[in-house]
């Protein structure tokens, strides 16, 4: 009843937040049920409340009554922050407030701050955005705006190097860029970490000259003090009488010293013989003159002396090397492929396809393309088209594994592996089964150029359902097995075409034909062996009879 009565009594304060009651009741309970605070102070505190932590753990409350105390209450399912609709004047809000829901991973992270005891005017903290599902940190490639510049919605602030590409980050509100926290070339900035500050008035820029962002609201939990180990009780035991042990004959300790008589040492030195290579027969194993003479007589003088321990411990000369820093795309590629090999049960199916008809059709189509001014069609374009049609014919291979179900996709989007100086990119050709060969060729060439320039946008490499990797045409690799690109269930590795001698139509006759080896890597959780073989059969049919791709 207390909660309901306070809500209706102060409904005027909530006129700008009609959706609040449907969002998080716990927020209102925390603000309105504090019995020691007045209604006026509660309204002021709500305006200054910065943000409710959206992670489980301790968080710092900005309310005056809490005095920055730590709260370890459970987390809310959504994150809200109070946003003043006007400027703060003399420490009081000029009008009501509205609530904005926490940003999604595809939005630029913004946090509005208000005037505090530090004397800072209203400003906005711009955080590192999450521009892809796998992005956890990013780099600042370069800033296109400098401190003091006026910015407007839609203008590009900076270029962010994500885990897969370099993406332009646009401004969301009008204002002035007051402070750049992380400059050009800043590395490994966590998603959500403040990278810049904007203000509404140009006069406020100077006030942020020495600004440093505050620590995140969700403070790390303090580790409990280590418990003092209990003191062990020391029980004195009566000394037991020493046990009588049989006396063993002492053996001389093993040392590096070689015992030899003076005459034997002189003889060994004159003949340049190492005493460590001679076994002594004198008292206690010492070397005598007869041992040296026997060694010289046996002809072992010319053998190289055994290296001494000092020589063995001599440091090996250092090898020259260069440490090459790992780029973001290299790190992500390494982690995803390692995860794929460790968690996906791979198996491989290989088939040889005759490409004589395919190369003949390609020559005919390219002659038409040249006449019309279009771009040439490659063998890889025909392979992509055949793979897409085979996926439409065998949709079980156009799927993805989850713990609760297998998701079968209705559209066919083919990722194409492109090697660049920055690493491996896999841009996606969308609806490849519905596009013509000319459209596929244009898409592949355009996406490959963007990948080499490191300018792919997230929409141009995300959402693929199957991958094609071709090392045959550009590199001449005969056959290889590719690693599945998660969360997909299959990838086709295309080798080079080679001339082979095959039996002719008449007995005893032989003829030449070009064959290309392709290997399908399958996720056995999704694609059974028979299903994978069925897909390869359909793919081979389209390659060896390419006119059927036009039906």
Coordinates of C-alpha atoms in Angstrom, one line a residue:
X1 CA 0.0 0.0 0.0
X2 CA 2.8 2.4 0.8
X3 CA 4.2 2.0 -2.7
X4 CA 0.8 2.6 -4.4
X5 CA -0.1 5.6 -2.3
X6 CA 3.3 7.3 -3.0
X7 CA 2.9 6.7 -6.7
X8 CA -0.5 8.4 -6.9
X9 CA 0.5 11.2 -4.5
X10 CA 3.4 12.1 -6.7
X11 CA 1.9 11.3 -10.1
X12 CA 2.7 14.8 -11.3
X13 CA 6.4 14.0 -11.1
X14 CA 5.8 11.0 -13.3
X15 CA 3.9 12.7 -16.1
X16 CA 7.0 12.6 -18.4
X17 CA 7.6 8.9 -17.7
X18 CA 4.3 7.1 -18.5
X19 CA 6.2 3.9 -19.3
X20 CA 8.1 3.7 -16.0
X21 CA 5.5 1.7 -14.1
X22 CA 5.7 -1.0 -16.8
X23 CA 9.5 -1.1 -16.9
X24 CA 11.1 -1.4 -13.4
X25 CA 9.0 -1.2 -10.3
X26 CA 12.0 -1.7 -8.2
X27 CA 13.3 1.7 -9.2
X28 CA 10.2 3.4 -7.8
X29 CA 10.3 1.4 -4.6
X30 CA 13.9 2.5 -4.0
X31 CA 13.1 6.2 -4.7
X32 CA 9.7 6.6 -3.1
X33 CA 9.6 4.3 0.0
X34 CA 12.5 5.9 1.9
X35 CA 10.7 7.2 5.0
X36 CA 13.5 9.6 6.1
X37 CA 13.4 11.8 3.0
X38 CA 11.0 14.5 1.9
X39 CA 9.1 14.5 -1.3
X40 CA 11.2 17.5 -2.6
X41 CA 14.5 15.8 -1.9
X42 CA 13.4 12.7 -3.6
X43 CA 12.5 14.5 -6.8
X44 CA 15.9 16.3 -6.8
X45 CA 17.7 13.0 -6.1
X46 CA 16.0 11.3 -9.0
X47 CA 17.2 14.0 -11.4
X48 CA 20.8 13.5 -10.2
X49 CA 20.6 9.7 -10.2
X50 CA 23.1 8.7 -12.9
X51 CA 22.5 5.2 -13.8
X52 CA 21.4 1.9 -12.4
X53 CA 24.0 -0.8 -12.9
X54 CA 23.0 -3.5 -15.3
X55 CA 25.3 -6.1 -13.9
X56 CA 25.0 -8.0 -10.7
X57 CA 27.2 -6.6 -8.0
X58 CA 27.8 -3.5 -6.0
X59 CA 26.9 -0.2 -7.5
X60 CA 27.3 3.4 -6.4
X61 CA 24.2 5.4 -5.9
X62 CA 24.4 9.2 -6.7
X63 CA 21.5 10.1 -4.3
X64 CA 22.3 12.6 -1.5
X65 CA 20.9 10.5 1.2
X66 CA 23.0 7.5 0.2
X67 CA 26.2 9.6 0.1
X68 CA 27.8 7.3 -2.5
X69 CA 27.2 4.2 -0.4
X70 CA 27.6 0.8 -1.9
X71 CA 24.5 -1.3 -2.7
X72 CA 24.7 -4.9 -3.5
X73 CA 21.1 -5.3 -4.6
X74 CA 20.3 -7.7 -7.5
X75 CA 20.4 -6.3 -11.0
X76 CA 17.5 -4.9 -13.0
X77 CA 16.7 -6.5 -16.4
X78 CA 17.0 -3.1 -18.1
X79 CA 19.2 -0.1 -17.6
X80 CA 17.7 3.3 -17.2
X81 CA 19.2 6.7 -16.5
X82 CA 17.4 10.0 -15.7
X83 CA 17.8 12.5 -18.5
X84 CA 17.0 16.1 -17.8
X85 CA 15.0 17.7 -20.6
X86 CA 16.6 21.1 -19.9
X87 CA 19.7 22.5 -18.4
X88 CA 20.4 22.5 -14.7
X89 CA 20.3 26.0 -13.2
X90 CA 21.7 26.7 -9.8
X91 CA 21.6 23.0 -8.9
X92 CA 17.8 22.6 -9.6
X93 CA 16.1 21.2 -12.7
X94 CA 14.2 23.8 -14.7
X95 CA 11.6 21.2 -15.8
X96 CA 10.7 17.6 -15.5
X97 CA 12.6 14.5 -16.6
X98 CA 12.3 11.7 -19.1
X99 CA 13.7 8.2 -19.0
X100 CA 15.7 6.7 -21.9
X101 CA 16.3 2.9 -22.1
X102 CA 19.9 1.7 -22.1
X103 CA 21.4 1.5 -25.6
X104 CA 21.7 -1.6 -27.6
X105 CA 24.9 -3.1 -28.8
X106 CA 24.5 -1.5 -32.2
X107 CA 24.1 2.1 -30.9
X108 CA 26.8 4.5 -29.8
X109 CA 26.9 4.5 -26.0
X110 CA 26.0 7.9 -24.5
X111 CA 25.7 9.0 -20.9
X112 CA 24.4 12.4 -19.9
X113 CA 26.0 14.0 -16.8
X114 CA 24.9 17.0 -14.8
X115 CA 26.4 19.9 -12.9
X116 CA 27.9 18.6 -9.6
X117 CA 29.9 20.0 -6.8
X118 CA 33.0 19.9 -9.1
X119 CA 31.5 22.8 -11.1
X120 CA 31.3 20.9 -14.5
X121 CA 28.5 22.1 -16.8
X122 CA 26.0 19.6 -18.4
X123 CA 27.9 17.3 -20.8
X124 CA 27.7 14.0 -22.6
X125 CA 30.1 11.1 -22.4
X126 CA 30.5 9.1 -25.6
X127 CA 31.5 5.5 -25.1
X128 CA 33.2 3.0 -27.3
X129 CA 30.3 1.5 -29.3
X130 CA 29.7 -2.2 -29.9
X131 CA 29.7 -2.5 -33.7
X132 CA 29.5 -6.3 -34.0
X133 CA 28.2 -9.2 -32.0
X134 CA 31.7 -10.5 -31.2
X135 CA 33.3 -7.1 -30.4
X136 CA 34.5 -6.6 -26.8
X137 CA 37.1 -3.9 -27.4
X138 CA 38.1 -1.6 -30.3
X139 CA 40.8 0.7 -31.5
X140 CA 40.6 4.4 -32.6
X141 CA 42.0 4.6 -36.1
X142 CA 41.8 8.4 -36.3
X143 CA 39.6 11.3 -35.3
X144 CA 38.0 13.3 -38.1
X145 CA 36.9 16.0 -35.6
X146 CA 39.2 17.8 -33.2
X147 CA 38.6 19.4 -29.8
X148 CA 36.5 22.5 -30.1
X149 CA 34.8 21.6 -33.4
X150 CA 31.0 21.8 -33.7
X151 CA 29.3 18.5 -34.4
X152 CA 25.9 17.7 -35.8
X153 CA 23.8 14.5 -36.0
X154 CA 25.1 12.3 -38.8
X155 CA 28.6 13.8 -39.0
X156 CA 31.5 11.3 -38.6
X157 CA 33.4 11.8 -35.4
X158 CA 36.1 9.1 -35.8
X159 CA 37.0 5.8 -37.4
X160 CA 36.8 2.8 -35.1
X161 CA 38.8 -0.4 -35.8
X162 CA 36.5 -3.2 -34.8
X163 CA 37.3 -6.9 -34.6
X164 CA 36.5 -7.3 -38.3
X165 CA 36.7 -3.9 -40.1
X166 CA 37.2 -0.2 -39.7
X167 CA 33.8 1.6 -39.2
X168 CA 32.9 5.2 -39.1
X169 CA 31.2 6.4 -35.9
X170 CA 28.7 9.2 -36.3
X171 CA 27.5 11.8 -33.9
X172 CA 24.1 11.5 -32.4
X173 CA 23.4 15.0 -31.0
X174 CA 24.3 18.6 -31.7
X175 CA 27.0 20.2 -29.7
X176 CA 30.8 20.8 -29.4
X177 CA 33.5 18.2 -29.0
X178 CA 35.0 19.4 -25.7
X179 CA 37.5 16.6 -24.9
X180 CA 39.0 13.6 -26.7
X181 CA 39.9 11.0 -24.0
X182 CA 41.5 8.4 -26.4
X183 CA 43.4 9.9 -29.3
X184 CA 44.5 8.6 -32.7
X185 CA 45.8 5.1 -32.6
X186 CA 44.5 4.2 -29.1
X187 CA 44.4 0.4 -28.6
X188 CA 42.3 -2.1 -26.8
X189 CA 39.5 0.2 -25.6
X190 CA 36.8 -1.7 -23.9
X191 CA 33.2 -1.4 -25.2
X192 CA 31.4 1.3 -23.2
X193 CA 34.6 3.0 -22.0
X194 CA 34.4 6.8 -22.5
X195 CA 36.3 8.0 -25.5
X196 CA 35.1 11.7 -25.8
X197 CA 33.0 14.4 -24.2
X198 CA 30.6 16.8 -25.9
X199 CA 28.9 19.9 -24.5
X200 CA 26.0 22.0 -25.6
X201 CA 27.6 25.5 -25.2
X202 CA 30.9 26.5 -26.8
X203 CA 31.9 28.4 -23.6
X204 CA 32.0 25.1 -21.6
X205 CA 34.8 23.6 -23.7
X206 CA 37.6 25.1 -21.6
X207 CA 36.2 23.6 -18.4
X208 CA 36.9 20.1 -19.7
X209 CA 40.6 20.7 -20.5
X210 CA 41.8 18.5 -17.6
X211 CA 38.7 16.3 -17.5
X212 CA 39.1 12.6 -16.6
X213 CA 36.3 10.2 -16.9
X214 CA 34.9 8.7 -13.7
X215 CA 35.2 5.0 -12.9
X216 CA 32.2 2.9 -13.9
X217 CA 29.3 2.8 -11.6
X218 CA 29.5 -1.0 -11.1
X219 CA 32.5 -1.1 -8.7
X220 CA 34.3 -4.3 -8.3
X221 CA 33.4 -6.1 -5.2
X222 CA 36.0 -5.9 -2.5
X223 CA 37.7 -9.1 -1.7
X224 CA 36.9 -10.4 1.8
X225 CA 39.8 -10.1 4.2
X226 CA 41.9 -13.1 4.4
X227 CA 41.1 -15.1 7.4
X228 CA 43.9 -15.3 9.9
X229 CA 45.2 -18.9 9.9
X230 CA 44.7 -20.5 13.3
X231 CA 47.8 -20.9 15.2
X232 CA 49.0 -24.4 15.3
X233 CA 49.6 -25.8 18.7
X234 CA 53.1 -26.8 19.2
X235 CA 53.4 -29.9 21.3
X236 CA 56.9 -30.5 22.6
X237 CA 57.9 -34.1 22.4
X238 CA 60.5 -35.7 24.6
X239 CA 63.7 -36.1 22.6
X240 CA 64.1 -39.7 21.7
X241 CA 67.4 -41.4 22.2
X242 CA 69.5 -41.4 19.0
X243 CA 69.2 -44.6 17.0
X244 CA 72.4 -46.5 16.4
X245 CA 73.0 -46.8 12.7
X246 CA 75.5 -49.1 11.0
X247 CA 78.6 -47.2 9.9
X248 CA 79.1 -47.3 6.2
X249 CA 82.4 -46.7 4.5
X250 CA 82.5 -43.2 3.3
X251 CA 83.0 -42.7 -0.4
X252 CA 84.8 -39.6 -1.7
X253 CA 82.3 -37.0 -3.0
X254 CA 82.0 -36.7 -6.7
X255 CA 83.7 -33.6 -7.8
X256 CA 85.1 -32.1 -11.1
X257 CA 88.7 -32.4 -9.9
X258 CA 90.9 -35.0 -11.6
X259 CA 93.5 -36.6 -9.5
X260 CA 96.8 -37.3 -11.3
X261 CA 100.4 -37.6 -10.4
X262 CA 102.7 -34.6 -11.2
X263 CA 104.6 -36.7 -13.8
X264 CA 101.3 -37.7 -15.4
X265 CA 100.1 -34.1 -15.5
X266 CA 103.4 -32.9 -17.1
X267 CA 103.3 -35.7 -19.7
X268 CA 99.6 -34.9 -20.6
X269 CA 100.4 -31.2 -20.9
X270 CA 103.3 -31.8 -23.2
X271 CA 101.2 -34.0 -25.5
X272 CA 98.1 -31.8 -25.3
X273 CA 95.9 -34.5 -23.8
X274 CA 92.9 -33.7 -21.6
X275 CA 93.1 -35.6 -18.3
X276 CA 89.2 -35.7 -18.1
X277 CA 89.2 -38.2 -21.0
X278 CA 91.6 -40.7 -19.3
X279 CA 90.5 -43.3 -16.8
X280 CA 93.1 -43.6 -13.9
X281 CA 94.3 -46.9 -12.6
X282 CA 96.3 -45.5 -9.7
X283 CA 95.3 -45.3 -6.0
X284 CA 91.7 -44.1 -5.6
X285 CA 91.4 -43.8 -9.4
X286 CA 94.2 -41.3 -9.8
X287 CA 96.0 -41.0 -13.2
X288 CA 99.6 -42.1 -13.3
X289 CA 102.3 -42.0 -16.0
X290 CA 101.4 -45.4 -17.3
X291 CA 97.8 -44.3 -18.0
X292 CA 99.1 -41.4 -20.2
X293 CA 101.5 -43.6 -22.1
X294 CA 98.8 -46.2 -22.7
X295 CA 96.4 -43.5 -23.9
X296 CA 99.1 -42.1 -26.3
X297 CA 99.9 -45.6 -27.6
X298 CA 96.2 -46.4 -28.4
X299 CA 96.1 -43.6 -30.9
X300 CA 93.4 -41.5 -29.2
X301 CA 95.5 -38.4 -29.1
X302 CA 94.0 -37.1 -32.3
X303 CA 90.4 -37.4 -31.1
X304 CA 88.7 -34.2 -30.0
X305 CA 88.6 -33.7 -26.3
X306 CA 85.2 -33.8 -24.6
X307 CA 83.7 -30.4 -24.0
X308 CA 84.1 -29.2 -20.5
X309 CA 81.1 -28.2 -18.4
X310 CA 82.0 -24.6 -18.7
X311 CA 81.8 -24.9 -22.5
X312 CA 78.5 -26.7 -22.3
X313 CA 77.0 -23.9 -20.2
X314 CA 78.1 -21.2 -22.6
X315 CA 75.0 -19.3 -23.8
X316 CA 73.9 -19.9 -27.4
X317 CA 74.0 -16.8 -29.5
X318 CA 70.6 -15.0 -29.6
X319 CA 68.4 -15.5 -32.7
X320 CA 67.3 -12.3 -34.5
X321 CA 63.5 -11.9 -34.7
X322 CA 60.8 -9.2 -35.1
X323 CA 57.6 -9.1 -33.0
X324 CA 54.6 -8.2 -35.2
X325 CA 51.7 -6.9 -33.1
X326 CA 48.4 -8.8 -33.6
X327 CA 45.7 -6.8 -35.2
X328 CA 42.1 -7.0 -34.0
X329 CA 41.0 -9.1 -37.0
X330 CA 44.0 -11.4 -36.4
X331 CA 43.0 -11.9 -32.7
X332 CA 39.3 -12.6 -33.5
X333 CA 40.2 -15.0 -36.3
X334 CA 42.5 -16.9 -34.0
X335 CA 40.0 -17.2 -31.2
X336 CA 37.0 -18.1 -33.4
X337 CA 38.9 -20.8 -35.4
X338 CA 40.4 -22.2 -32.2
X339 CA 36.9 -22.4 -30.7
X340 CA 35.6 -24.0 -33.9
X341 CA 38.3 -26.7 -33.9
X342 CA 37.8 -27.4 -30.2
X343 CA 34.0 -27.4 -30.0
X344 CA 32.7 -28.5 -33.5
X345 CA 33.0 -32.1 -34.5
X346 CA 34.5 -31.8 -38.0
X347 CA 34.4 -34.4 -40.7
X348 CA 35.3 -34.0 -44.4
X349 CA 33.9 -35.2 -47.7
X350 CA 35.9 -34.8 -51.0
X351 CA 34.7 -35.3 -54.5
X352 CA 36.3 -34.6 -58.0
X353 CA 34.2 -32.7 -60.5
X354 CA 34.7 -32.4 -64.2
X355 CA 34.8 -28.7 -65.2
X356 CA 35.1 -28.9 -69.0
X357 CA 31.5 -27.8 -69.6
X358 CA 31.9 -25.1 -66.8
X359 CA 34.9 -23.5 -68.4
X360 CA 33.3 -23.6 -71.9
X361 CA 30.1 -21.9 -70.5
X362 CA 32.3 -19.3 -68.7
X363 CA 34.1 -18.5 -72.0
X364 CA 30.8 -18.0 -73.8
X365 CA 29.4 -15.8 -71.0
X366 CA 32.5 -13.6 -70.8
X367 CA 32.3 -12.9 -74.5
X368 CA 28.8 -11.6 -73.9
X369 CA 29.9 -9.6 -70.9
X370 CA 32.7 -8.0 -72.9
X371 CA 30.3 -7.0 -75.6
X372 CA 27.9 -5.4 -73.1
X373 CA 30.7 -3.8 -71.0
X374 CA 30.1 -6.0 -68.0
X375 CA 32.7 -7.6 -65.7
X376 CA 34.1 -11.0 -66.4
X377 CA 32.7 -14.0 -64.6
X378 CA 35.2 -16.2 -62.7
X379 CA 35.1 -19.9 -61.9
X380 CA 34.6 -18.9 -58.3
X381 CA 31.4 -17.0 -59.2
X382 CA 30.0 -20.2 -60.8
X383 CA 31.1 -22.2 -57.7
X384 CA 29.2 -19.8 -55.4
X385 CA 26.1 -20.0 -57.6
X386 CA 26.3 -23.9 -57.6
X387 CA 26.8 -24.0 -53.8
X388 CA 23.8 -21.7 -53.2
X389 CA 21.5 -23.8 -55.4
X390 CA 22.7 -27.0 -53.8
X391 CA 21.9 -25.5 -50.4
X392 CA 18.4 -24.7 -51.6
X393 CA 18.1 -28.2 -52.8
X394 CA 19.5 -29.7 -49.6
X395 CA 18.4 -27.2 -46.9
X396 CA 19.7 -29.4 -44.0
X397 CA 23.2 -28.0 -44.8
X398 CA 22.0 -24.4 -44.6
X399 CA 21.6 -24.7 -40.8
X400 CA 23.2 -23.8 -37.5
X401 CA 23.5 -25.7 -34.2
X402 CA 22.2 -24.6 -30.8
X403 CA 21.9 -26.6 -27.6
X404 CA 18.1 -26.8 -27.8
X405 CA 17.4 -26.9 -31.6
X406 CA 18.9 -26.8 -35.1
X407 CA 18.1 -23.6 -36.8
X408 CA 17.4 -24.0 -40.6
X409 CA 17.7 -20.8 -42.6
X410 CA 15.3 -19.9 -45.3
X411 CA 17.6 -17.5 -47.1
X412 CA 21.0 -18.5 -48.6
X413 CA 23.8 -16.1 -47.8
X414 CA 27.3 -17.2 -48.9
X415 CA 30.4 -15.9 -47.2
X416 CA 33.4 -15.7 -49.5
X417 CA 36.9 -16.0 -47.9
X418 CA 39.2 -13.1 -48.9
X419 CA 42.8 -12.9 -47.8
X420 CA 44.2 -9.4 -47.2
X421 CA 47.3 -7.9 -45.7
X422 CA 45.3 -7.2 -42.5
X423 CA 44.1 -10.8 -42.2
X424 CA 41.2 -13.1 -43.4
X425 CA 37.9 -11.5 -44.2
X426 CA 34.6 -13.3 -45.1
X427 CA 32.2 -10.8 -46.8
X428 CA 28.8 -12.1 -47.5
X429 CA 26.9 -12.4 -50.9
X430 CA 23.3 -12.2 -49.9
X431 CA 20.6 -14.3 -51.6
X432 CA 23.1 -15.9 -53.8
X433 CA 20.6 -18.5 -54.9
X434 CA 18.4 -15.8 -56.4
X435 CA 21.0 -13.6 -58.0
X436 CA 22.4 -14.0 -61.5
X437 CA 26.0 -14.7 -62.3
X438 CA 26.7 -11.1 -63.3
X439 CA 25.3 -9.8 -60.0
X440 CA 27.3 -12.3 -58.0
X441 CA 30.5 -11.4 -59.8
X442 CA 29.9 -7.7 -59.2
X443 CA 29.2 -8.3 -55.5
X444 CA 32.3 -10.5 -55.0
X445 CA 34.7 -8.0 -56.7
X446 CA 33.2 -5.0 -54.8
X447 CA 33.3 -6.8 -51.4
X448 CA 36.8 -8.1 -52.0
X449 CA 38.1 -4.6 -52.8
X450 CA 36.5 -3.2 -49.6
X451 CA 38.1 -6.0 -47.6
X452 CA 41.5 -5.1 -48.9
X453 CA 40.9 -1.5 -48.0
X454 CA 39.6 -2.5 -44.6
X455 CA 36.4 -0.6 -45.1
X456 CA 33.8 -3.4 -44.8
X457 CA 30.7 -2.5 -42.8
X458 CA 29.1 -5.0 -40.3
X459 CA 26.2 -5.6 -42.7
X460 CA 28.6 -6.7 -45.4
X461 CA 30.2 -9.6 -43.4
X462 CA 27.6 -10.7 -40.9
X463 CA 24.7 -13.0 -41.3
X464 CA 26.1 -15.6 -43.6
X465 CA 24.8 -19.2 -43.6
X466 CA 27.5 -21.0 -45.6
X467 CA 31.1 -20.3 -46.6
X468 CA 33.2 -20.9 -49.7
X469 CA 37.0 -20.8 -49.6
X470 CA 38.9 -21.0 -52.9
X471 CA 42.7 -21.6 -52.8
X472 CA 42.8 -23.3 -56.2
X473 CA 42.4 -20.5 -58.7
X474 CA 44.7 -17.9 -57.1
X475 CA 47.2 -20.2 -55.4
X476 CA 47.1 -23.5 -57.3
X477 CA 46.3 -25.7 -54.2
X478 CA 45.1 -29.0 -55.3
X479 CA 43.0 -30.0 -52.3
X480 CA 42.6 -28.8 -48.6
X481 CA 40.3 -29.0 -45.7
X482 CA 38.8 -25.7 -44.3
X483 CA 37.8 -25.0 -40.8
X484 CA 34.1 -24.3 -40.2
X485 CA 33.1 -20.6 -39.7
X486 CA 30.9 -20.7 -36.6
X487 CA 27.9 -20.6 -36.1
X488 CA 27.6 -22.1 -39.6
X489 CA 27.5 -25.9 -40.1
X490 CA 29.6 -26.2 -43.3
X491 CA 32.3 -24.7 -45.5
X492 CA 33.4 -25.7 -49.0
X493 CA 37.1 -25.8 -49.8
X494 CA 37.8 -25.5 -53.5
X495 CA 41.0 -26.7 -55.1
X496 CA 42.6 -26.1 -58.5
X497 CA 41.6 -27.7 -61.8
X498 CA 44.0 -30.1 -63.5
X499 CA 44.2 -32.1 -66.7
X500 CA 43.7 -35.9 -66.3
X501 CA 43.7 -38.8 -68.6
X502 CA 40.4 -40.7 -68.5
X503 CA 39.0 -43.7 -70.5
X504 CA 37.2 -42.7 -73.7
X505 CA 33.8 -43.7 -74.9
X506 CA 35.4 -46.5 -77.0
X507 CA 37.3 -49.3 -75.4
X508 CA 41.0 -48.9 -75.5
X509 CA 40.7 -45.1 -76.2
X510 CA 41.7 -42.3 -73.7
X511 CA 41.0 -38.6 -73.6
X512 CA 41.9 -35.6 -71.5
X513 CA 39.5 -33.9 -69.1
X514 CA 39.9 -31.1 -66.4
X515 CA 38.9 -32.1 -62.8
X516 CA 38.6 -29.9 -59.8
X517 CA 38.7 -31.3 -56.2
X518 CA 36.3 -29.8 -53.6
X519 CA 36.1 -30.8 -49.9
X520 CA 33.1 -30.2 -47.7
X521 CA 33.8 -29.7 -44.0
X522 CA 30.7 -30.6 -42.0
X523 CA 29.5 -30.1 -38.4
X524 CA 28.4 -33.6 -37.5
X525 CA 25.9 -32.3 -35.0
X526 CA 23.9 -30.8 -37.8
X527 CA 24.9 -32.6 -41.0
X528 CA 25.0 -36.4 -41.1
X529 CA 27.3 -38.1 -43.5
X530 CA 24.5 -39.1 -45.9
X531 CA 23.2 -35.5 -45.9
X532 CA 26.7 -34.1 -46.7
X533 CA 27.1 -36.7 -49.5
X534 CA 23.7 -35.7 -50.9
X535 CA 24.7 -32.0 -50.9
X536 CA 28.0 -32.8 -52.7
X537 CA 26.1 -34.8 -55.3
X538 CA 23.8 -31.9 -56.0
X539 CA 26.8 -29.5 -56.2
X540 CA 28.6 -31.8 -58.5
X541 CA 25.6 -32.0 -60.8
X542 CA 25.4 -28.2 -61.1
X543 CA 29.2 -28.0 -61.9
X544 CA 29.3 -30.8 -64.5
X545 CA 26.0 -29.6 -66.1
X546 CA 26.1 -25.9 -65.6
X547 CA 23.2 -25.2 -67.9
X548 CA 20.9 -26.7 -65.1
X549 CA 21.8 -23.6 -63.0
X550 CA 19.7 -21.6 -65.4
X551 CA 16.5 -23.6 -64.9

